Amino acid sequence: IIDDSGHIEAFNKAAEGMFGYTKAEVTGENIQLLMPKPDRDKHDNYIKRYLTTRKARIIGIGREVQARRKDGSQFPAHVAIGEVRWKNNTRFVGVMRDLTDVKLAEEKSLRQHENMTNVSRLATLGEMAAAMAHELNQPLSAITNYAAAASRLLDLKKDNQKDIKSTLDKIDTQAHRAGEVIRHMREFTKFSDTARKSISPTILIEELKPLAELDAKAHNIVLTIDIPGNLPEIVVNSLQMQQVILNLIRNGADAMIDTPPQDRRLRLAISTEPPESIRIDIQDDGHGISDDVSKDLFDAFFTTKPNGMGMGLTISRTIIRSHGGEITFANNANGGATFSVIIPTRASE
Ligand SMILES: Nc1ncnc2c1ncn2[C@@H]1O[C@H](COP(=O)(O)OP(=O)(O)OP(=O)(O)O)[C@@H](O)[C@H]1O
Ligand SMILES: [Mg+2]
């Protein structure tokens, strides 16, 4: 409880535990003692402004703030403030809740989601490539061996037509086997096509919103999502589409790593793209794309990040093109970049 000039009058046991101060240490001290900068220097003005304008910014509303312990360390807290007027005196009662555990849990679930998208990304492209390489390797090395054997048999210049014929047959068999492997992989990709459904882009984005927002929050980014009403449906594999959009959001977030936190904005907007497509724009305030980078952006394993894999855009473009769409990008006039996904509203063949 503080008085109308911000000085502490009461401090309960829970508060002592939370901040590491005893009641005796803080009584009569300015409440700003419990705040880090910049709130610390502004708090007297906050009270003055409230007392003259009566416009509440936190009183009766509650807010997440950073709080400061006696040892100088900080922790996230939710604070609810109530006003008590008695005779001619005003008092403010603050109730604080330590959010450290809540934040940790949020971060943990974010990490888990991150791992999940990474795993599924590897599962799709990497594992498929590995399986294909493995299965093709056997018939291909068999073919090489048989071809060498046939060539040696010919060199002998003997009446060994039968042996040569049987070696060539073996080559034929192995070549067919390799063909089977490839046909099998084709079937596999066709199978993923059957997971396509007609869905409203609004629902698609609504579904990934919580994850995107968590991601944005973790990077101190303000994320705005603009979706007009009445959008036509698109026929897509929702999981793949969401993976693409999350990839683009993550790239935008990564690009703003050196942008001051208050300027980190990410905007996702959907619009219709005549004649028969919709367009999803993901606009960031990051470092933008230099001419050098713009040449290679979509190449497999191209990355400018210390921990990047350089596969995000490669996979995204493959997915979008398989839906009959396209990904484009441009630098914004006032800094940062915009990536755009165009998806036809009619099912692609
Ligand atoms: N929004 C953006 N702003 C600026 N540069 C970008 C943006 N998006 C991508 N890039 C550049 O393109 C490169 C390739 O992006 P891509 O998503 O393919 O790989 P990555 O993000 O480096 O790694 P990962 O495989 O983990 O996604 C990035 O390293 C970055 O240099
Ligand atoms: Mg990426």
GROMACS .gro file of C-alpha atoms and ligand atoms in nm:
model
  381
    1ILE     CA    1   0.000   0.000   0.000
    2ILE     CA    2   0.136   0.341  -0.095
    3ASP     CA    3   0.021   0.695  -0.029
    4ASP     CA    4  -0.057   0.953  -0.297
    5SER     CA    5   0.309   1.054  -0.331
    6GLY     CA    6   0.423   0.696  -0.390
    7HIS     CA    7   0.566   0.617  -0.048
    8ILE     CA    8   0.522   0.272   0.094
    9GLU     CA    9   0.296   0.239   0.398
   10ALA     CA   10   0.237  -0.133   0.415
   11PHE     CA   11   0.428  -0.434   0.282
   12ASN     CA   12   0.308  -0.785   0.360
   13LYS     CA   13   0.496  -1.110   0.418
   14ALA     CA   14   0.440  -1.231   0.059
   15ALA     CA   15   0.588  -0.907  -0.071
   16GLU     CA   16   0.889  -0.952   0.157
   17GLY     CA   17   0.945  -1.297   0.006
   18MET     CA   18   0.900  -1.174  -0.349
   19PHE     CA   19   1.130  -0.871  -0.330
   20GLY     CA   20   1.380  -0.971  -0.062
   21TYR     CA   21   1.321  -0.655   0.141
   22THR     CA   22   1.183  -0.654   0.495
   23LYS     CA   23   0.886  -0.438   0.579
   24ALA     CA   24   1.105  -0.214   0.793
   25GLU     CA   25   1.348  -0.156   0.507
   26VAL     CA   26   1.087  -0.030   0.262
   27THR     CA   27   0.836   0.151   0.481
   28GLY     CA   28   0.844   0.520   0.389
   29GLU     CA   29   1.056   0.452   0.079
   30ASN     CA   30   0.935   0.548  -0.265
   31ILE     CA   31   0.773   0.253  -0.444
   32GLN     CA   32   1.005   0.313  -0.738
   33LEU     CA   33   1.263   0.122  -0.536
   34LEU     CA   34   1.085  -0.194  -0.655
   35MET     CA   35   1.100  -0.103  -1.024
   36PRO     CA   36   1.373  -0.116  -1.284
   37LYS     CA   37   1.426   0.168  -1.529
   38PRO     CA   38   1.252   0.322  -1.722
   39ASP     CA   39   0.943   0.297  -1.498
   40ARG     CA   40   1.158   0.379  -1.198
   41ASP     CA   41   1.226   0.735  -1.312
   42LYS     CA   42   0.876   0.796  -1.438
   43HIS     CA   43   0.665   0.663  -1.157
   44ASP     CA   44   0.625   0.991  -0.966
   45ASN     CA   45   0.489   1.144  -1.285
   46TYR     CA   46   0.255   0.850  -1.340
   47ILE     CA   47   0.094   0.918  -1.002
   48LYS     CA   48   0.079   1.294  -1.057
   49ARG     CA   49  -0.076   1.249  -1.399
   50TYR     CA   50  -0.337   1.015  -1.259
   51LEU     CA   51  -0.425   1.242  -0.971
   52THR     CA   52  -0.474   1.542  -1.200
   53THR     CA   53  -0.633   1.375  -1.505
   54ARG     CA   54  -0.798   1.075  -1.333
   55LYS     CA   55  -0.722   0.880  -1.650
   56ALA     CA   56  -0.635   0.531  -1.541
   57ARG     CA   57  -0.364   0.347  -1.731
   58ILE     CA   58  -0.312   0.068  -1.482
   59ILE     CA   59  -0.549   0.131  -1.192
   60GLY     CA   60  -0.839  -0.109  -1.214
   61ILE     CA   61  -0.688  -0.254  -1.532
   62GLY     CA   62  -0.383  -0.449  -1.429
   63ARG     CA   63  -0.071  -0.502  -1.633
   64GLU     CA   64   0.242  -0.709  -1.681
   65VAL     CA   65   0.550  -0.526  -1.557
   66GLN     CA   66   0.913  -0.587  -1.472
   67ALA     CA   67   0.982  -0.577  -1.100
   68ARG     CA   68   1.313  -0.539  -0.918
   69ARG     CA   69   1.436  -0.736  -0.618
   70LYS     CA   70   1.661  -0.605  -0.344
   71ASP     CA   71   1.963  -0.772  -0.509
   72GLY     CA   72   1.891  -0.579  -0.831
   73SER     CA   73   1.764  -0.880  -1.028
   74GLN     CA   74   1.440  -0.846  -1.222
   75PHE     CA   75   1.137  -1.064  -1.267
   76PRO     CA   76   0.815  -1.043  -1.467
   77ALA     CA   77   0.506  -0.975  -1.257
   78HIS     CA   78   0.142  -0.903  -1.297
   79VAL     CA   79   0.028  -0.605  -1.096
   80ALA     CA   80  -0.326  -0.506  -1.013
   81ILE     CA   81  -0.380  -0.171  -0.845
   82GLY     CA   82  -0.681  -0.050  -0.658
   83GLU     CA   83  -0.752   0.297  -0.528
   84VAL     CA   84  -0.884   0.360  -0.179
   85ARG     CA   85  -1.014   0.703  -0.085
   86TRP     CA   86  -1.078   0.781   0.277
   87LYS     CA   87  -1.164   1.129   0.397
   88ASN     CA   88  -0.917   1.345   0.204
   89ASN     CA   89  -0.653   1.078   0.158
   90THR     CA   90  -0.586   0.860  -0.141
   91ARG     CA   91  -0.408   0.528  -0.106
   92PHE     CA   92  -0.313   0.277  -0.371
   93VAL     CA   93  -0.316  -0.092  -0.303
   94GLY     CA   94  -0.097  -0.302  -0.532
   95VAL     CA   95  -0.132  -0.677  -0.562
   96MET     CA   96   0.161  -0.844  -0.736
   97ARG     CA   97   0.192  -1.190  -0.879
   98ASP     CA   98   0.532  -1.327  -0.974
   99LEU     CA   99   0.510  -1.451  -1.335
  100THR     CA  100   0.854  -1.614  -1.356
  101ASP     CA  101   0.711  -1.967  -1.363
  102VAL     CA  102   0.438  -1.874  -1.609
  103LYS     CA  103   0.699  -1.725  -1.843
  104LEU     CA  104   0.921  -2.028  -1.815
  105ALA     CA  105   0.631  -2.255  -1.904
  106GLU     CA  106   0.546  -2.035  -2.203
  107GLU     CA  107   0.903  -2.046  -2.323
  108LYS     CA  108   0.920  -2.420  -2.278
  109SER     CA  109   0.612  -2.475  -2.490
  110LEU     CA  110   0.754  -2.239  -2.751
  111ARG     CA  111   1.076  -2.441  -2.763
  112GLN     CA  112   0.873  -2.757  -2.798
  113HIS     CA  113   0.683  -2.617  -3.093
  114GLU     CA  114   1.009  -2.503  -3.245
  115ASN     CA  115   1.151  -2.852  -3.216
  116MET     CA  116   0.838  -2.993  -3.367
  117THR     CA  117   0.856  -2.774  -3.676
  118ASN     CA  118   1.224  -2.854  -3.710
  119VAL     CA  119   1.164  -3.225  -3.680
  120SER     CA  120   0.881  -3.231  -3.930
  121ARG     CA  121   1.092  -3.024  -4.167
  122LEU     CA  122   1.374  -3.276  -4.146
  123ALA     CA  123   1.129  -3.562  -4.166
  124THR     CA  124   0.987  -3.439  -4.492
  125LEU     CA  125   1.285  -3.339  -4.698
  126GLY     CA  126   1.595  -3.477  -4.527
  127GLU     CA  127   1.460  -3.821  -4.446
  128MET     CA  128   1.304  -3.860  -4.784
  129ALA     CA  129   1.632  -3.772  -4.954
  130ALA     CA  130   1.822  -4.011  -4.726
  131ALA     CA  131   1.578  -4.297  -4.785
  132MET     CA  132   1.588  -4.238  -5.158
  133ALA     CA  133   1.968  -4.220  -5.170
  134HIS     CA  134   1.990  -4.541  -4.970
  135GLU     CA  135   1.748  -4.734  -5.186
  136LEU     CA  136   1.886  -4.609  -5.514
  137ASN     CA  137   2.241  -4.678  -5.409
  138GLN     CA  138   2.204  -5.055  -5.418
  139PRO     CA  139   2.068  -5.101  -5.771
  140LEU     CA  140   2.302  -4.830  -5.902
  141SER     CA  141   2.618  -4.993  -5.767
  142ALA     CA  142   2.494  -5.331  -5.888
  143ILE     CA  143   2.449  -5.182  -6.237
  144THR     CA  144   2.801  -5.040  -6.230
  145ASN     CA  145   2.946  -5.380  -6.131
  146TYR     CA  146   2.752  -5.575  -6.393
  147ALA     CA  147   2.842  -5.325  -6.664
  148ALA     CA  148   3.213  -5.361  -6.575
  149ALA     CA  149   3.174  -5.742  -6.581
  150ALA     CA  150   3.003  -5.734  -6.924
  151SER     CA  151   3.279  -5.514  -7.059
  152ARG     CA  152   3.547  -5.759  -6.931
  153LEU     CA  153   3.362  -6.052  -7.085
  154LEU     CA  154   3.368  -5.873  -7.421
  155ASP     CA  155   3.741  -5.806  -7.385
  156LEU     CA  156   3.802  -6.181  -7.354
  157LYS     CA  157   3.683  -6.214  -7.716
  158LYS     CA  158   3.563  -6.567  -7.642
  159ASP     CA  159   3.244  -6.744  -7.728
  160ASN     CA  160   3.075  -6.615  -7.411
  161GLN     CA  161   2.761  -6.462  -7.561
  162LYS     CA  162   2.548  -6.641  -7.302
  163ASP     CA  163   2.738  -6.492  -7.006
  164ILE     CA  164   2.725  -6.147  -7.160
  165LYS     CA  165   2.353  -6.181  -7.223
  166SER     CA  166   2.286  -6.288  -6.864
  167THR     CA  167   2.492  -5.996  -6.728
  168LEU     CA  168   2.296  -5.751  -6.942
  169ASP     CA  169   1.971  -5.904  -6.811
  170LYS     CA  170   2.090  -5.842  -6.458
  171ILE     CA  171   2.157  -5.478  -6.546
  172ASP     CA  172   1.805  -5.455  -6.685
  173THR     CA  173   1.656  -5.598  -6.363
  174GLN     CA  174   1.849  -5.355  -6.144
  175ALA     CA  175   1.752  -5.057  -6.362
  176HIS     CA  176   1.389  -5.157  -6.320
  177ARG     CA  177   1.437  -5.178  -5.947
  178ALA     CA  178   1.575  -4.823  -5.943
  179GLY     CA  179   1.273  -4.716  -6.145
  180GLU     CA  180   1.048  -4.876  -5.885
  181VAL     CA  181   1.213  -4.680  -5.607
  182ILE     CA  182   1.147  -4.356  -5.790
  183ARG     CA  183   0.790  -4.452  -5.874
  184HIS     CA  184   0.736  -4.536  -5.509
  185MET     CA  185   0.855  -4.190  -5.404
  186ARG     CA  186   0.617  -4.035  -5.654
  187GLU     CA  187   0.328  -4.226  -5.498
  188PHE     CA  188   0.442  -4.100  -5.162
  189THR     CA  189   0.423  -3.736  -5.269
  190LYS     CA  190   0.089  -3.800  -5.437
  191PHE     CA  191  -0.033  -3.935  -5.108
  192SER     CA  192   0.048  -3.605  -4.939
  193ASP     CA  193  -0.161  -3.435  -5.207
  194THR     CA  194  -0.467  -3.619  -5.084
  195ALA     CA  195  -0.431  -3.432  -4.755
  196ARG     CA  196  -0.542  -3.118  -4.938
  197LYS     CA  197  -0.872  -2.970  -4.838
  198SER     CA  198  -1.070  -2.662  -4.916
  199ILE     CA  199  -1.021  -2.420  -4.628
  200SER     CA  200  -1.079  -2.054  -4.560
  201PRO     CA  201  -0.750  -1.862  -4.527
  202THR     CA  202  -0.899  -1.699  -4.218
  203ILE     CA  203  -0.923  -2.032  -4.039
  204LEU     CA  204  -0.577  -2.130  -4.156
  205ILE     CA  205  -0.428  -1.819  -3.996
  206GLU     CA  206  -0.646  -1.837  -3.685
  207GLU     CA  207  -0.505  -2.185  -3.621
  208LEU     CA  208  -0.143  -2.077  -3.630
  209LYS     CA  209  -0.204  -1.747  -3.452
  210PRO     CA  210  -0.128  -1.865  -3.096
  211LEU     CA  211   0.204  -2.011  -3.204
  212ALA     CA  212   0.292  -1.704  -3.410
  213GLU     CA  213   0.204  -1.475  -3.122
  214LEU     CA  214   0.413  -1.672  -2.876
  215ASP     CA  215   0.700  -1.656  -3.121
  216ALA     CA  216   0.659  -1.281  -3.166
  217LYS     CA  217   0.639  -1.219  -2.793
  218ALA     CA  218   0.956  -1.414  -2.730
  219HIS     CA  219   1.137  -1.180  -2.971
  220ASN     CA  220   0.970  -0.860  -2.841
  221ILE     CA  221   0.787  -0.817  -3.167
  222VAL     CA  222   0.450  -0.654  -3.218
  223LEU     CA  223   0.259  -0.880  -3.454
  224THR     CA  224  -0.046  -0.748  -3.638
  225ILE     CA  225  -0.271  -0.967  -3.847
  226ASP     CA  226  -0.500  -0.814  -4.109
  227ILE     CA  227  -0.756  -1.045  -4.261
  228PRO     CA  228  -1.046  -0.900  -4.459
  229GLY     CA  229  -1.382  -1.076  -4.452
  230ASN     CA  230  -1.525  -1.277  -4.742
  231LEU     CA  231  -1.204  -1.436  -4.866
  232PRO     CA  232  -1.248  -1.725  -5.108
  233GLU     CA  233  -1.136  -2.069  -4.988
  234ILE     CA  234  -0.812  -2.227  -5.100
  235VAL     CA  235  -0.740  -2.596  -5.159
  236VAL     CA  236  -0.426  -2.672  -4.962
  237ASN     CA  237  -0.251  -2.902  -4.725
  238SER     CA  238  -0.305  -2.684  -4.415
  239LEU     CA  239  -0.009  -2.822  -4.223
  240GLN     CA  240   0.230  -2.750  -4.506
  241MET     CA  241   0.083  -2.403  -4.560
  242GLN     CA  242   0.115  -2.322  -4.192
  243GLN     CA  243   0.472  -2.446  -4.196
  244VAL     CA  244   0.548  -2.205  -4.480
  245ILE     CA  245   0.391  -1.909  -4.302
  246LEU     CA  246   0.571  -1.988  -3.977
  247ASN     CA  247   0.898  -2.015  -4.167
  248LEU     CA  248   0.840  -1.668  -4.311
  249ILE     CA  249   0.741  -1.525  -3.972
  250ARG     CA  250   1.052  -1.675  -3.817
  251ASN     CA  251   1.272  -1.532  -4.091
  252GLY     CA  252   1.113  -1.190  -4.034
  253ALA     CA  253   1.180  -1.221  -3.662
  254ASP     CA  254   1.541  -1.327  -3.725
  255ALA     CA  255   1.591  -1.028  -3.957
  256MET     CA  256   1.492  -0.789  -3.675
  257ILE     CA  257   1.748  -0.915  -3.428
  258ASP     CA  258   1.941  -0.586  -3.452
  259THR     CA  259   1.628  -0.369  -3.474
  260PRO     CA  260   1.557  -0.180  -3.148
  261PRO     CA  261   1.280  -0.370  -2.963
  262GLN     CA  262   1.029  -0.081  -2.985
  263ASP     CA  263   1.061  -0.082  -3.367
  264ARG     CA  264   1.013  -0.455  -3.417
  265ARG     CA  265   0.691  -0.493  -3.608
  266LEU     CA  266   0.570  -0.785  -3.810
  267ARG     CA  267   0.257  -0.757  -4.021
  268LEU     CA  268   0.069  -1.043  -4.175
  269ALA     CA  269  -0.194  -0.938  -4.425
  270ILE     CA  270  -0.413  -1.133  -4.662
  271SER     CA  271  -0.568  -0.987  -4.974
  272THR     CA  272  -0.719  -1.113  -5.297
  273GLU     CA  273  -0.490  -1.123  -5.597
  274PRO     CA  274  -0.679  -1.096  -5.927
  275PRO     CA  275  -0.782  -1.291  -6.118
  276GLU     CA  276  -0.809  -1.602  -5.901
  277SER     CA  277  -0.559  -1.605  -5.617
  278ILE     CA  278  -0.513  -1.488  -5.265
  279ARG     CA  279  -0.200  -1.322  -5.141
  280ILE     CA  280  -0.042  -1.349  -4.798
  281ASP     CA  281   0.212  -1.075  -4.717
  282ILE     CA  282   0.455  -1.101  -4.428
  283GLN     CA  283   0.622  -0.769  -4.374
  284ASP     CA  284   0.905  -0.703  -4.128
  285ASP     CA  285   1.116  -0.409  -4.008
  286GLY     CA  286   1.442  -0.597  -4.033
  287HIS     CA  287   1.768  -0.545  -4.219
  288GLY     CA  288   1.615  -0.614  -4.559
  289ILE     CA  289   1.774  -0.815  -4.840
  290SER     CA  290   2.094  -0.708  -5.011
  291ASP     CA  291   2.151  -0.771  -5.383
  292ASP     CA  292   2.408  -1.032  -5.290
  293VAL     CA  293   2.168  -1.231  -5.077
  294SER     CA  294   1.870  -1.190  -5.311
  295LYS     CA  295   2.039  -1.405  -5.580
  296ASP     CA  296   2.072  -1.713  -5.360
  297LEU     CA  297   1.789  -1.679  -5.111
  298PHE     CA  298   1.596  -1.985  -5.228
  299ASP     CA  299   1.898  -2.211  -5.277
  300ALA     CA  300   1.920  -2.519  -5.057
  301PHE     CA  301   2.153  -2.466  -4.759
  302PHE     CA  302   2.199  -2.095  -4.831
  303THR     CA  303   2.201  -1.908  -4.500
  304THR     CA  304   2.353  -1.593  -4.353
  305LYS     CA  305   2.273  -1.702  -3.997
  306PRO     CA  306   2.522  -1.864  -3.760
  307ASN     CA  307   2.273  -2.135  -3.669
  308GLY     CA  308   2.065  -2.137  -3.986
  309MET     CA  309   2.018  -2.445  -4.198
  310GLY     CA  310   1.925  -2.249  -4.510
  311MET     CA  311   1.637  -2.483  -4.592
  312GLY     CA  312   1.337  -2.272  -4.480
  313LEU     CA  313   1.281  -2.088  -4.806
  314THR     CA  314   1.380  -2.383  -5.025
  315ILE     CA  315   1.118  -2.606  -4.867
  316SER     CA  316   0.862  -2.326  -4.854
  317ARG     CA  317   0.895  -2.258  -5.223
  318THR     CA  318   0.868  -2.629  -5.308
  319ILE     CA  319   0.549  -2.650  -5.104
  320ILE     CA  320   0.394  -2.337  -5.254
  321ARG     CA  321   0.482  -2.434  -5.611
  322SER     CA  322   0.332  -2.779  -5.559
  323HIS     CA  323   0.010  -2.592  -5.481
  324GLY     CA  324   0.037  -2.403  -5.807
  325GLY     CA  325   0.145  -2.085  -5.629
  326GLU     CA  326   0.458  -1.874  -5.591
  327ILE     CA  327   0.665  -1.697  -5.326
  328THR     CA  328   0.809  -1.355  -5.402
  329PHE     CA  329   0.992  -1.096  -5.195
  330ALA     CA  330   1.074  -0.727  -5.204
  331ASN     CA  331   1.245  -0.473  -4.983
  332ASN     CA  332   1.009  -0.219  -4.825
  333ALA     CA  333   1.045   0.150  -4.908
  334ASN     CA  334   1.106   0.230  -4.541
  335GLY     CA  335   1.330  -0.063  -4.455
  336GLY     CA  336   1.274  -0.432  -4.394
  337ALA     CA  337   1.143  -0.691  -4.634
  338THR     CA  338   0.808  -0.836  -4.740
  339PHE     CA  339   0.762  -1.196  -4.847
  340SER     CA  340   0.445  -1.274  -5.038
  341VAL     CA  341   0.278  -1.609  -5.093
  342ILE     CA  342   0.035  -1.630  -5.383
  343ILE     CA  343  -0.205  -1.925  -5.381
  344PRO     CA  344  -0.463  -1.991  -5.649
  345THR     CA  345  -0.817  -2.018  -5.515
  346ARG     CA  346  -0.891  -2.298  -5.759
  347ALA     CA  347  -0.740  -2.640  -5.698
  348SER     CA  348  -0.425  -2.685  -5.904
  349GLU     CA  349  -0.405  -2.999  -6.116
  350LIG     N1  350   1.266  -1.150  -4.393
  350LIG     C1  351   1.396  -1.154  -4.428
  350LIG     N2  352   1.472  -1.042  -4.423
  350LIG     C2  353   1.602  -1.045  -4.458
  350LIG     N3  354   1.668  -1.156  -4.501
  350LIG     C3  355   1.598  -1.270  -4.510
  350LIG     C4  356   1.459  -1.277  -4.474
  350LIG     N4  357   1.418  -1.404  -4.494
  350LIG     C5  358   1.524  -1.474  -4.538
  350LIG     N5  359   1.633  -1.395  -4.547
  350LIG     C6  360   1.768  -1.436  -4.592
  350LIG     O1  361   1.757  -1.557  -4.665
  350LIG     C7  362   1.839  -1.657  -4.607
  350LIG     C8  363   1.776  -1.793  -4.631
  350LIG     O2  364   1.655  -1.807  -4.557
  350LIG     P1  365   1.603  -1.952  -4.520
  350LIG     O3  366   1.477  -1.939  -4.444
  350LIG     O4  367   1.601  -2.034  -4.643
  350LIG     O5  368   1.717  -2.011  -4.428
  350LIG     P2  369   1.757  -1.968  -4.280
  350LIG     O6  370   1.647  -1.889  -4.218
  350LIG     O7  371   1.891  -1.903  -4.286
  350LIG     O8  372   1.770  -2.108  -4.207
  350LIG     P3  373   1.650  -2.209  -4.173
  350LIG     O9  374   1.673  -2.330  -4.256
  350LIG    O10  375   1.665  -2.234  -4.028
  350LIG    O11  376   1.520  -2.142  -4.208
  350LIG     C9  377   1.852  -1.617  -4.463
  350LIG    O12  378   1.967  -1.670  -4.402
  350LIG    C10  379   1.857  -1.465  -4.473
  350LIG    O13  380   1.986  -1.421  -4.508
  351MG      MG  381   1.445  -1.956  -4.224
   0.00000   0.00000   0.00000
